[in-house]
Every structure is written in structure tokens, then in C-alpha cells.
């Protein structure tokens, strides 16, 4: 891969990635037997398939204990740890970006900076960092940590954490750090990331979280529940970033059910997302999300509940290839620069999306063909 060609920094196409393939069941809170098996072998096969298809990135979810007091689906109970997962996938691919999701409370920033720089060396500059300030109190308790009640404290901690990481990534000079949360002596970093700072993603719904993202992230990751509402929100967030002298792109997440006919797609949603939803786990996930996070609007709870069962709150891309492409175009029109994709079974369902939806997006000018990307890489390299 040529330097300065990070997949997440390409400006000529709407970005597509996958979300949560490192977790059992992916994003679908369902008991159907074909739900995603997040084995290493399945993730490796998926990464190579995505890489060959020209998909831009893979984004994992970090989980430590799954969901206690939940149902039988083991939703996000089997989880591949994100930094080791990223390192392995980057070593086995050549174009796609693979992002590490990091809970700042769980990782010393000096250690994390070293791990992430090493990962970026492995991927020749294709890594990324998804910063999580914390929202899941039971998981923090399992690690012996107390999740602060206030978003202001969580993001003040994340601010210091990332300031340290950024300084370590920017210079090999030694420095001390005397902050509110961290007291460090004579720290330095070698190696640095492969070619400058990796792109940073942050998901935030609270005012404090969005202020943090506007100051520090390249991409703010936020749900698209109602695209009319999203259009206003994305415009406001971009204006806020510009007022701070920064440019921040918006990403969202989607769940794909693509079939030859509308009826086949809608019937499958009814089957896995309604008839066989894991109700106990669904209740637990929503309880935790609304207790400790502000990523989802509370006034749309009924709609959110159904979407959580289908794709953990992701925007539904349901229907024929043409209809799915229409949905992606609508997400772009709402001001987003890209979206992640999830499937009930990523490896089984992605090939149909690749073969039927990607050509439509290319024809509409949202995506460059994979052969065009190869030519650009060869010319720059």
C-alpha cells in the first residue's frame, strides 16, 4: 500500500465498512441458527473477501463480559479482542483499513500508544483508532473500574488519554505529563505510526461527547434513526467543527437484508428480527444503552427497539439491490460520509451485496470500481 493512501481518507467515494464481525451474532439480537459465528477463521475469510471487493474498513466492538442476565443467543458474548484482531487481519490483507476499538479506561495510554503504533506498522499505515470513553457500567465493574456518572468526567479522562497518545505518536522526544488523571515520567515512543496519526473515530451522543469528537476525531460515529433529523444533525455538527477550525466527517451504521425481491427481504426481517428475536437480551441491551449512554434519541423508543432487534439500532437497508442502493444514497444525502454494514451472516450474505449492490453504487458515482482503486495505488506507489 502506498503512503498517504489510507482508505478512510479517500475523498472520492462514499465509505463502506463492516461493524461488529468480531462479536458473536454481530449486530442482530436473534436466536436464528444462522446468526454470525465470530470465529477467527470466519473473520479472516470475511476480511479477505472485503479486501478483494474494495470495502474501505472493518470496525469492531469491544466487549469484555457480554450481557449478564440475558437470553440464550449469546449475543456479543464470544468476542475477539480488538487490538489482536486488528493486527492479525492487517497482516493478512493489503488494502482495507482495520480499526481498533479501545476503551480508554481499560488501557494505559502509553501501553495503548505502543500497541497501536505497532499495529499500524504491521498494516503499513492502514490502522485506525475508535475511542470509547465508556458507557457500559457492568463491564467496567468487571474490570475493577468505576464508570463515572457524569459524561463530563468520562470525556475529561478521554481528553487526557488521547493527548498523551497523540504526543507519543507525534514525536520521539521524552516528556513528563502532570494531569488530572495521569502522572507520567520520562515517556517516549518508538516506533511511531507508519505514516502519521491513524484516523480517529468516536461515537458520541452527549454534548460533552460531541465536543470531544469535534476537537479530536476525524469521524463522528452516530446513528441514523430518521434521515430528516440526521440531515439537520450532520449539518450542525459539521458547522460546529468548522467553527473550531476542524473538519469532521460523519459515519453511521446500517443493517443489510438484500434479496432478489422485496418480499423475500421483508419476510427474512420478520423471521429473524421479530419471530426469533432474543427478547431477554434485547431488553438488557436497551436498558444498558439508555442508562449510561446518550447515543440514541429517547423519543423514538418503539422504533429503536425494533431496530435494535434487527441490527442493534442500525439504519435498515432492506429490499432488492436497487432498494438497498437507494437507501445508501439517502444516507449520503443526509450528510454522512459513509456507513458500516452488518448482516445476520456476514460471509454468506456479503457476496450478494458485492455482486449486486456495489455495481449500482459505482454506476451512480458513489463508489470507484475496485480496478480503479488498484490503478490509483499503483500510480502513487
CSV table of C-alpha atoms in Angstrom, one decimal:
chain,number,residue,atom,x,y,z
A,1,UNK,CA,0.0,0.0,0.0
A,2,UNK,CA,1.4,3.4,-0.9
A,3,UNK,CA,1.8,6.0,1.8
A,4,UNK,CA,-0.8,8.7,2.1
A,5,UNK,CA,-3.5,6.5,0.7
A,6,UNK,CA,-5.3,5.5,3.9
A,7,UNK,CA,-8.7,4.1,2.9
A,8,UNK,CA,-10.6,6.3,5.4
A,9,UNK,CA,-9.0,9.4,4.0
A,10,UNK,CA,-10.1,8.9,0.3
A,11,UNK,CA,-12.4,11.7,-0.7
A,12,UNK,CA,-13.7,10.3,-3.9
A,13,UNK,CA,-16.2,7.8,-2.7
A,14,UNK,CA,-18.8,7.1,0.0
A,15,UNK,CA,-17.1,4.9,2.5
A,16,UNK,CA,-18.3,1.4,3.3
A,17,UNK,CA,-17.2,-0.8,6.2
A,18,UNK,CA,-18.4,-3.6,8.3
A,19,UNK,CA,-19.3,-3.4,12.0
A,20,UNK,CA,-19.0,-5.9,14.9
A,21,UNK,CA,-17.9,-9.0,12.9
A,22,UNK,CA,-15.6,-9.8,15.9
A,23,UNK,CA,-18.6,-10.5,18.1
A,24,UNK,CA,-21.0,-13.5,18.1
A,25,UNK,CA,-24.3,-12.6,16.4
A,26,UNK,CA,-22.7,-9.4,15.0
A,27,UNK,CA,-25.4,-6.7,15.4
A,28,UNK,CA,-28.5,-9.0,15.3
A,29,UNK,CA,-30.2,-9.8,18.6
A,30,UNK,CA,-31.7,-13.0,17.3
A,31,UNK,CA,-31.9,-16.7,18.0
A,32,UNK,CA,-31.9,-18.0,14.4
A,33,UNK,CA,-29.3,-20.7,13.9
A,34,UNK,CA,-27.6,-19.0,11.0
A,35,UNK,CA,-26.6,-16.0,13.2
A,36,UNK,CA,-23.0,-14.9,12.8
A,37,UNK,CA,-20.3,-17.2,14.2
A,38,UNK,CA,-17.5,-14.8,15.1
A,39,UNK,CA,-14.7,-17.4,14.9
A,40,UNK,CA,-11.2,-16.2,13.9
A,41,UNK,CA,-11.4,-18.3,10.7
A,42,UNK,CA,-14.7,-16.7,9.7
A,43,UNK,CA,-13.3,-13.2,10.4
A,44,UNK,CA,-10.2,-13.9,8.4
A,45,UNK,CA,-12.3,-15.2,5.4
A,46,UNK,CA,-14.6,-12.2,5.6
A,47,UNK,CA,-11.6,-9.7,5.8
A,48,UNK,CA,-10.1,-11.2,2.7
A,49,UNK,CA,-13.4,-11.1,0.9
A,50,UNK,CA,-14.0,-7.4,1.8
A,51,UNK,CA,-10.4,-6.6,0.9
A,52,UNK,CA,-10.8,-8.1,-2.6
A,53,UNK,CA,-14.1,-6.2,-3.1
A,54,UNK,CA,-12.6,-2.8,-2.2
A,55,UNK,CA,-14.5,-2.3,1.0
A,56,UNK,CA,-12.8,0.5,3.0
A,57,UNK,CA,-12.7,-0.6,6.6
A,58,UNK,CA,-13.7,-3.0,9.3
A,59,UNK,CA,-14.8,-1.7,12.7
A,60,UNK,CA,-15.0,-4.0,15.8
A,61,UNK,CA,-17.0,-3.7,19.0
A,62,UNK,CA,-15.0,-4.1,22.3
A,63,UNK,CA,-16.7,-6.3,24.8
A,64,UNK,CA,-15.3,-7.9,28.0
A,65,UNK,CA,-18.1,-9.9,29.6
A,66,UNK,CA,-21.1,-9.9,27.2
A,67,UNK,CA,-24.6,-9.2,28.6
A,68,UNK,CA,-25.3,-10.8,32.0
A,69,UNK,CA,-28.9,-11.8,32.8
A,70,UNK,CA,-29.6,-12.0,29.1
A,71,UNK,CA,-31.1,-14.6,26.8
A,72,UNK,CA,-29.8,-17.7,25.0
A,73,UNK,CA,-28.4,-16.3,21.8
A,74,UNK,CA,-25.0,-15.4,23.4
A,75,UNK,CA,-25.3,-12.0,21.7
A,76,UNK,CA,-21.8,-10.4,21.7
A,77,UNK,CA,-20.7,-13.0,24.3
A,78,UNK,CA,-18.0,-14.6,22.2
A,79,UNK,CA,-15.7,-11.6,21.3
A,80,UNK,CA,-12.3,-11.4,19.6
A,81,UNK,CA,-10.3,-8.7,21.4
A,82,UNK,CA,-9.9,-5.8,19.1
A,83,UNK,CA,-6.2,-4.9,19.1
A,84,UNK,CA,-5.1,-8.5,18.5
A,85,UNK,CA,-7.9,-9.0,15.9
A,86,UNK,CA,-6.8,-5.9,14.1
A,87,UNK,CA,-3.1,-6.9,14.0
A,88,UNK,CA,-4.0,-10.3,12.6
A,89,UNK,CA,-6.3,-9.0,9.9
A,90,UNK,CA,-4.0,-6.3,8.8
A,91,UNK,CA,-1.2,-8.8,8.4
A,92,UNK,CA,-3.5,-11.0,6.2
A,93,UNK,CA,-4.9,-8.2,3.9
A,94,UNK,CA,-3.4,-5.5,1.7
A,95,UNK,CA,-5.8,-2.6,1.1
A,96,UNK,CA,-8.6,-2.5,3.7
A,97,UNK,CA,-8.3,-0.5,6.9
A,98,UNK,CA,-8.9,-2.3,10.1
A,99,UNK,CA,-9.8,-0.2,13.2
A,100,UNK,CA,-9.1,-0.9,16.9
A,101,UNK,CA,-11.8,-0.1,19.3
A,102,UNK,CA,-10.3,1.0,22.6
A,103,UNK,CA,-12.0,1.7,26.0
A,104,UNK,CA,-9.7,4.4,27.4
A,105,UNK,CA,-10.5,3.4,31.0
A,106,UNK,CA,-9.1,-0.1,30.4
A,107,UNK,CA,-5.8,0.8,28.7
A,108,UNK,CA,-2.9,2.8,30.0
A,109,UNK,CA,-2.3,5.4,27.2
A,110,UNK,CA,1.5,4.7,27.0
A,111,UNK,CA,0.8,1.0,26.5
A,112,UNK,CA,-2.0,1.6,24.1
A,113,UNK,CA,0.1,4.1,22.0
A,114,UNK,CA,2.8,1.4,21.7
A,115,UNK,CA,0.3,-1.3,20.7
A,116,UNK,CA,-1.5,0.9,18.2
A,117,UNK,CA,1.8,2.1,16.6
A,118,UNK,CA,3.0,-1.5,16.3
A,119,UNK,CA,-0.4,-2.4,14.6
A,120,UNK,CA,0.0,0.5,12.2
A,121,UNK,CA,3.5,-0.8,11.3
A,122,UNK,CA,2.0,-4.2,10.6
A,123,UNK,CA,-0.6,-2.7,8.3
A,124,UNK,CA,1.7,-0.2,6.6
A,125,UNK,CA,-0.5,2.7,7.7
A,126,UNK,CA,-3.9,1.1,7.4
A,127,UNK,CA,-5.0,1.1,11.0
A,128,UNK,CA,-7.4,3.3,12.8
A,129,UNK,CA,-8.5,4.1,16.4
A,130,UNK,CA,-12.1,4.1,17.7
A,131,UNK,CA,-12.0,5.9,21.1
A,132,UNK,CA,-14.7,4.8,23.6
A,133,UNK,CA,-14.9,6.9,26.7
A,134,UNK,CA,-17.2,4.4,28.5
A,135,UNK,CA,-20.9,3.6,28.8
A,136,UNK,CA,-21.3,0.0,29.9
A,137,UNK,CA,-21.1,0.1,33.7
A,138,UNK,CA,-21.2,-3.7,34.3
A,139,UNK,CA,-18.2,-4.2,32.0
A,140,UNK,CA,-16.2,-1.5,33.8
A,141,UNK,CA,-17.1,-3.1,37.1
A,142,UNK,CA,-15.9,-6.5,35.8
A,143,UNK,CA,-12.5,-4.8,35.2
A,144,UNK,CA,-12.5,-3.3,38.7
A,145,UNK,CA,-13.2,0.1,37.4
A,146,UNK,CA,-16.0,2.6,38.3
A,147,UNK,CA,-17.7,4.3,35.4
A,148,UNK,CA,-18.1,8.0,36.3
A,149,UNK,CA,-21.8,9.1,36.3
A,150,UNK,CA,-21.0,12.3,34.5
A,151,UNK,CA,-20.2,12.5,30.8
A,152,UNK,CA,-18.0,15.5,31.6
A,153,UNK,CA,-15.7,13.3,33.8
A,154,UNK,CA,-15.6,10.5,31.2
A,155,UNK,CA,-14.6,12.8,28.4
A,156,UNK,CA,-12.2,14.8,30.5
A,157,UNK,CA,-10.4,11.4,31.1
A,158,UNK,CA,-10.6,10.6,27.4
A,159,UNK,CA,-9.2,14.0,26.6
A,160,UNK,CA,-6.1,13.5,28.7
A,161,UNK,CA,-5.7,9.9,27.5
A,162,UNK,CA,-5.7,10.9,23.9
A,163,UNK,CA,-3.5,14.0,24.5
A,164,UNK,CA,-0.9,11.5,25.8
A,165,UNK,CA,-1.3,9.1,22.9
A,166,UNK,CA,-1.2,11.9,20.3
A,167,UNK,CA,2.0,13.3,21.8
A,168,UNK,CA,3.6,9.9,21.8
A,169,UNK,CA,2.6,9.4,18.2
A,170,UNK,CA,4.0,12.8,17.1
A,171,UNK,CA,7.5,12.8,18.5
A,172,UNK,CA,10.2,10.5,19.9
A,173,UNK,CA,11.2,13.2,22.4
A,174,UNK,CA,10.8,12.2,26.1
A,175,UNK,CA,8.3,14.1,28.2
A,176,UNK,CA,6.6,14.2,31.6
A,177,UNK,CA,2.8,14.6,32.0
A,178,UNK,CA,1.1,16.0,35.0
A,179,UNK,CA,-2.6,15.9,34.5
A,180,UNK,CA,-5.8,15.4,36.5
A,181,UNK,CA,-5.9,11.6,35.8
A,182,UNK,CA,-2.4,10.7,34.6
A,183,UNK,CA,1.0,11.4,36.2
A,184,UNK,CA,3.7,10.2,33.8
A,185,UNK,CA,7.5,10.4,33.9
A,186,UNK,CA,10.0,10.4,31.1
A,187,UNK,CA,7.8,8.7,28.5
A,188,UNK,CA,8.5,8.4,24.8
A,189,UNK,CA,7.5,6.3,21.8
A,190,UNK,CA,9.5,4.4,19.2
A,191,UNK,CA,8.3,3.3,16.6
A,192,UNK,CA,5.8,6.0,15.6
A,193,UNK,CA,2.8,5.1,13.5
A,194,UNK,CA,3.7,4.1,9.9
A,195,UNK,CA,2.8,7.4,8.2
A,196,UNK,CA,1.4,10.0,10.6
A,197,UNK,CA,-1.5,9.7,13.0
A,198,UNK,CA,-4.0,7.0,12.2
A,199,UNK,CA,-7.6,8.3,11.6
A,200,UNK,CA,-9.7,8.5,14.8
A,201,UNK,CA,-13.3,7.6,15.2
A,202,UNK,CA,-15.5,8.5,18.2
A,203,UNK,CA,-19.2,7.6,18.8
A,204,UNK,CA,-20.9,10.3,20.9
A,205,UNK,CA,-24.4,11.4,21.7
A,206,UNK,CA,-24.0,13.7,24.7
A,207,UNK,CA,-22.9,17.3,24.4
A,208,UNK,CA,-19.6,16.5,26.1
A,209,UNK,CA,-19.0,13.6,23.8
A,210,UNK,CA,-19.7,15.6,20.7
A,211,UNK,CA,-17.5,18.4,21.8
A,212,UNK,CA,-14.7,15.8,22.4
A,213,UNK,CA,-15.3,14.3,18.9
A,214,UNK,CA,-15.2,17.7,17.2
A,215,UNK,CA,-11.9,18.5,18.9
A,216,UNK,CA,-10.2,15.2,18.4
A,217,UNK,CA,-11.8,12.8,15.9
A,218,UNK,CA,-11.7,12.6,12.2
A,219,UNK,CA,-15.0,10.8,12.1
A,220,UNK,CA,-18.0,11.1,14.4
A,221,UNK,CA,-20.0,7.9,14.5
A,222,UNK,CA,-23.7,8.4,15.2
A,223,UNK,CA,-26.9,6.5,14.5
A,224,UNK,CA,-29.3,7.5,11.7
A,225,UNK,CA,-32.8,6.8,13.0
A,226,UNK,CA,-34.7,9.4,11.0
A,227,UNK,CA,-32.8,10.7,8.0
A,228,UNK,CA,-34.6,14.0,8.0
A,229,UNK,CA,-33.5,14.5,11.6
A,230,UNK,CA,-30.0,13.3,10.6
A,231,UNK,CA,-29.7,15.9,7.9
A,232,UNK,CA,-30.1,18.7,10.4
A,233,UNK,CA,-27.8,17.0,12.9
A,234,UNK,CA,-25.0,16.4,10.4
A,235,UNK,CA,-25.1,20.0,9.2
A,236,UNK,CA,-25.0,21.3,12.8
A,237,UNK,CA,-22.0,19.0,13.7
A,238,UNK,CA,-20.1,20.0,10.6
A,239,UNK,CA,-20.7,23.6,11.3
A,240,UNK,CA,-19.5,23.1,14.9
A,241,UNK,CA,-16.3,21.5,13.7
A,242,UNK,CA,-15.7,24.3,11.2
A,243,UNK,CA,-16.2,26.9,13.9
A,244,UNK,CA,-13.3,25.1,15.8
A,245,UNK,CA,-11.1,25.2,12.7
A,246,UNK,CA,-11.5,21.5,12.0
A,247,UNK,CA,-13.2,19.2,9.5
A,248,UNK,CA,-15.0,16.2,10.9
A,249,UNK,CA,-16.9,13.6,8.8
A,250,UNK,CA,-20.0,11.8,9.9
A,251,UNK,CA,-20.3,8.0,9.8
A,252,UNK,CA,-23.4,5.9,10.7
A,253,UNK,CA,-24.2,2.2,10.8
A,254,UNK,CA,-26.7,0.1,8.8
A,255,UNK,CA,-28.0,-3.4,8.7
A,256,UNK,CA,-28.4,-5.1,5.4
A,257,UNK,CA,-31.0,-7.6,4.3
A,258,UNK,CA,-30.7,-7.7,0.5
A,259,UNK,CA,-32.7,-10.3,-1.5
A,260,UNK,CA,-33.9,-10.6,-5.2
A,261,UNK,CA,-37.4,-9.4,-4.2
A,262,UNK,CA,-38.8,-7.0,-1.6
A,263,UNK,CA,-41.0,-9.7,-0.2
A,264,UNK,CA,-38.1,-12.1,0.4
A,265,UNK,CA,-36.1,-9.4,2.2
A,266,UNK,CA,-39.1,-8.3,4.3
A,267,UNK,CA,-40.0,-11.9,5.2
A,268,UNK,CA,-36.5,-12.6,6.4
A,269,UNK,CA,-36.5,-9.5,8.6
A,270,UNK,CA,-39.8,-10.7,10.1
A,271,UNK,CA,-38.3,-14.2,10.6
A,272,UNK,CA,-35.0,-13.3,12.4
A,273,UNK,CA,-35.9,-9.8,13.8
A,274,UNK,CA,-39.4,-10.4,15.1
A,275,UNK,CA,-40.4,-14.1,15.3
A,276,UNK,CA,-37.0,-15.2,16.6
A,277,UNK,CA,-35.7,-12.1,18.4
A,278,UNK,CA,-33.9,-12.7,21.7
A,279,UNK,CA,-36.3,-10.7,23.8
A,280,UNK,CA,-34.5,-11.1,27.1
A,281,UNK,CA,-31.2,-9.9,25.6
A,282,UNK,CA,-32.9,-7.1,23.7
A,283,UNK,CA,-34.4,-5.8,26.9
A,284,UNK,CA,-31.0,-5.9,28.7
A,285,UNK,CA,-29.1,-4.2,25.8
A,286,UNK,CA,-31.7,-1.3,25.7
A,287,UNK,CA,-31.7,-1.0,29.4
A,288,UNK,CA,-27.9,-0.5,29.5
A,289,UNK,CA,-27.8,1.8,26.4
A,290,UNK,CA,-30.4,4.2,27.9
A,291,UNK,CA,-29.0,4.0,31.4
A,292,UNK,CA,-25.4,5.0,30.6
A,293,UNK,CA,-25.3,6.3,27.1
A,294,UNK,CA,-26.9,9.1,25.1
A,295,UNK,CA,-26.2,7.9,21.6
A,296,UNK,CA,-29.8,7.2,20.7
A,297,UNK,CA,-32.8,9.7,20.9
A,298,UNK,CA,-35.1,8.7,23.7
A,299,UNK,CA,-38.2,10.0,21.9
A,300,UNK,CA,-38.1,7.2,19.3
A,301,UNK,CA,-38.0,4.3,21.7
A,302,UNK,CA,-40.5,2.0,19.9
A,303,UNK,CA,-38.8,2.3,16.6
A,304,UNK,CA,-35.4,1.9,18.2
A,305,UNK,CA,-36.5,-1.3,20.0
A,306,UNK,CA,-37.4,-2.9,16.7
A,307,UNK,CA,-34.2,-1.7,15.0
A,308,UNK,CA,-32.1,-3.0,17.9
A,309,UNK,CA,-33.5,-6.5,17.4
A,310,UNK,CA,-32.7,-6.4,13.7
A,311,UNK,CA,-29.4,-4.6,13.7
A,312,UNK,CA,-28.6,-3.0,17.1
A,313,UNK,CA,-30.2,0.3,16.1
A,314,UNK,CA,-28.6,0.5,12.6
A,315,UNK,CA,-30.4,2.1,9.7
A,316,UNK,CA,-32.3,-0.6,7.8
A,317,UNK,CA,-31.2,-1.3,4.3
A,318,UNK,CA,-33.9,-3.9,3.4
A,319,UNK,CA,-35.0,-4.9,-0.1
A,320,UNK,CA,-33.8,-5.6,-3.5
A,321,UNK,CA,-30.3,-4.5,-4.6
A,322,UNK,CA,-31.8,-1.3,-6.2
A,323,UNK,CA,-33.7,-0.5,-2.9
A,324,UNK,CA,-30.6,-1.1,-0.8
A,325,UNK,CA,-28.6,1.2,-3.1
A,326,UNK,CA,-31.4,3.8,-2.8
A,327,UNK,CA,-31.0,3.6,1.0
A,328,UNK,CA,-27.3,4.1,0.9
A,329,UNK,CA,-27.8,7.1,-1.4
A,330,UNK,CA,-30.3,8.5,1.0
A,331,UNK,CA,-27.8,8.2,3.9
A,332,UNK,CA,-25.3,10.1,1.8
A,333,UNK,CA,-27.8,12.8,1.0
A,334,UNK,CA,-28.4,13.2,4.8
A,335,UNK,CA,-24.8,14.3,5.1
A,336,UNK,CA,-23.0,11.2,6.1
A,337,UNK,CA,-19.6,10.3,4.5
A,338,UNK,CA,-20.0,6.6,5.0
A,339,UNK,CA,-21.8,3.8,6.7
A,340,UNK,CA,-20.9,0.4,8.2
A,341,UNK,CA,-22.8,-2.7,7.1
A,342,UNK,CA,-23.9,-5.6,9.2
A,343,UNK,CA,-25.6,-8.8,8.2
A,344,UNK,CA,-27.1,-11.8,10.1
A,345,UNK,CA,-24.4,-13.9,8.5
A,346,UNK,CA,-21.7,-11.6,7.0
A,347,UNK,CA,-19.8,-14.2,5.0
A,348,UNK,CA,-22.9,-15.8,3.4
A,349,UNK,CA,-24.7,-12.5,2.6
A,350,UNK,CA,-21.9,-10.1,1.7
A,351,UNK,CA,-21.2,-11.8,-1.7
A,352,UNK,CA,-24.7,-10.9,-2.9
A,353,UNK,CA,-24.3,-7.3,-1.8
A,354,UNK,CA,-20.9,-7.2,-3.5
A,355,UNK,CA,-22.1,-8.6,-6.8
A,356,UNK,CA,-25.5,-6.8,-7.0
A,357,UNK,CA,-25.3,-3.6,-4.9
A,358,UNK,CA,-21.7,-2.4,-5.4
A,359,UNK,CA,-22.1,-2.1,-9.2
A,360,UNK,CA,-25.2,0.1,-8.7
A,361,UNK,CA,-23.3,2.4,-6.4
A,362,UNK,CA,-20.4,2.6,-8.9
A,363,UNK,CA,-22.8,3.4,-11.7
A,364,UNK,CA,-24.3,6.2,-9.5
A,365,UNK,CA,-20.9,7.6,-8.8
A,366,UNK,CA,-20.8,6.8,-5.0
A,367,UNK,CA,-18.0,4.3,-5.3
A,368,UNK,CA,-15.0,3.8,-7.5
A,369,UNK,CA,-14.6,0.3,-9.0
A,370,UNK,CA,-12.0,-1.9,-7.4
A,371,UNK,CA,-9.9,-1.9,-10.6
A,372,UNK,CA,-9.8,1.9,-10.4
A,373,UNK,CA,-8.5,1.8,-6.8
A,374,UNK,CA,-5.8,-0.7,-7.9
A,375,UNK,CA,-4.7,1.7,-10.7
A,376,UNK,CA,-4.5,4.7,-8.2
A,377,UNK,CA,-2.4,2.7,-5.8
A,378,UNK,CA,-0.1,1.5,-8.5
A,379,UNK,CA,0.4,5.1,-9.8
A,380,UNK,CA,1.0,6.6,-6.4
A,381,UNK,CA,3.2,3.8,-5.3
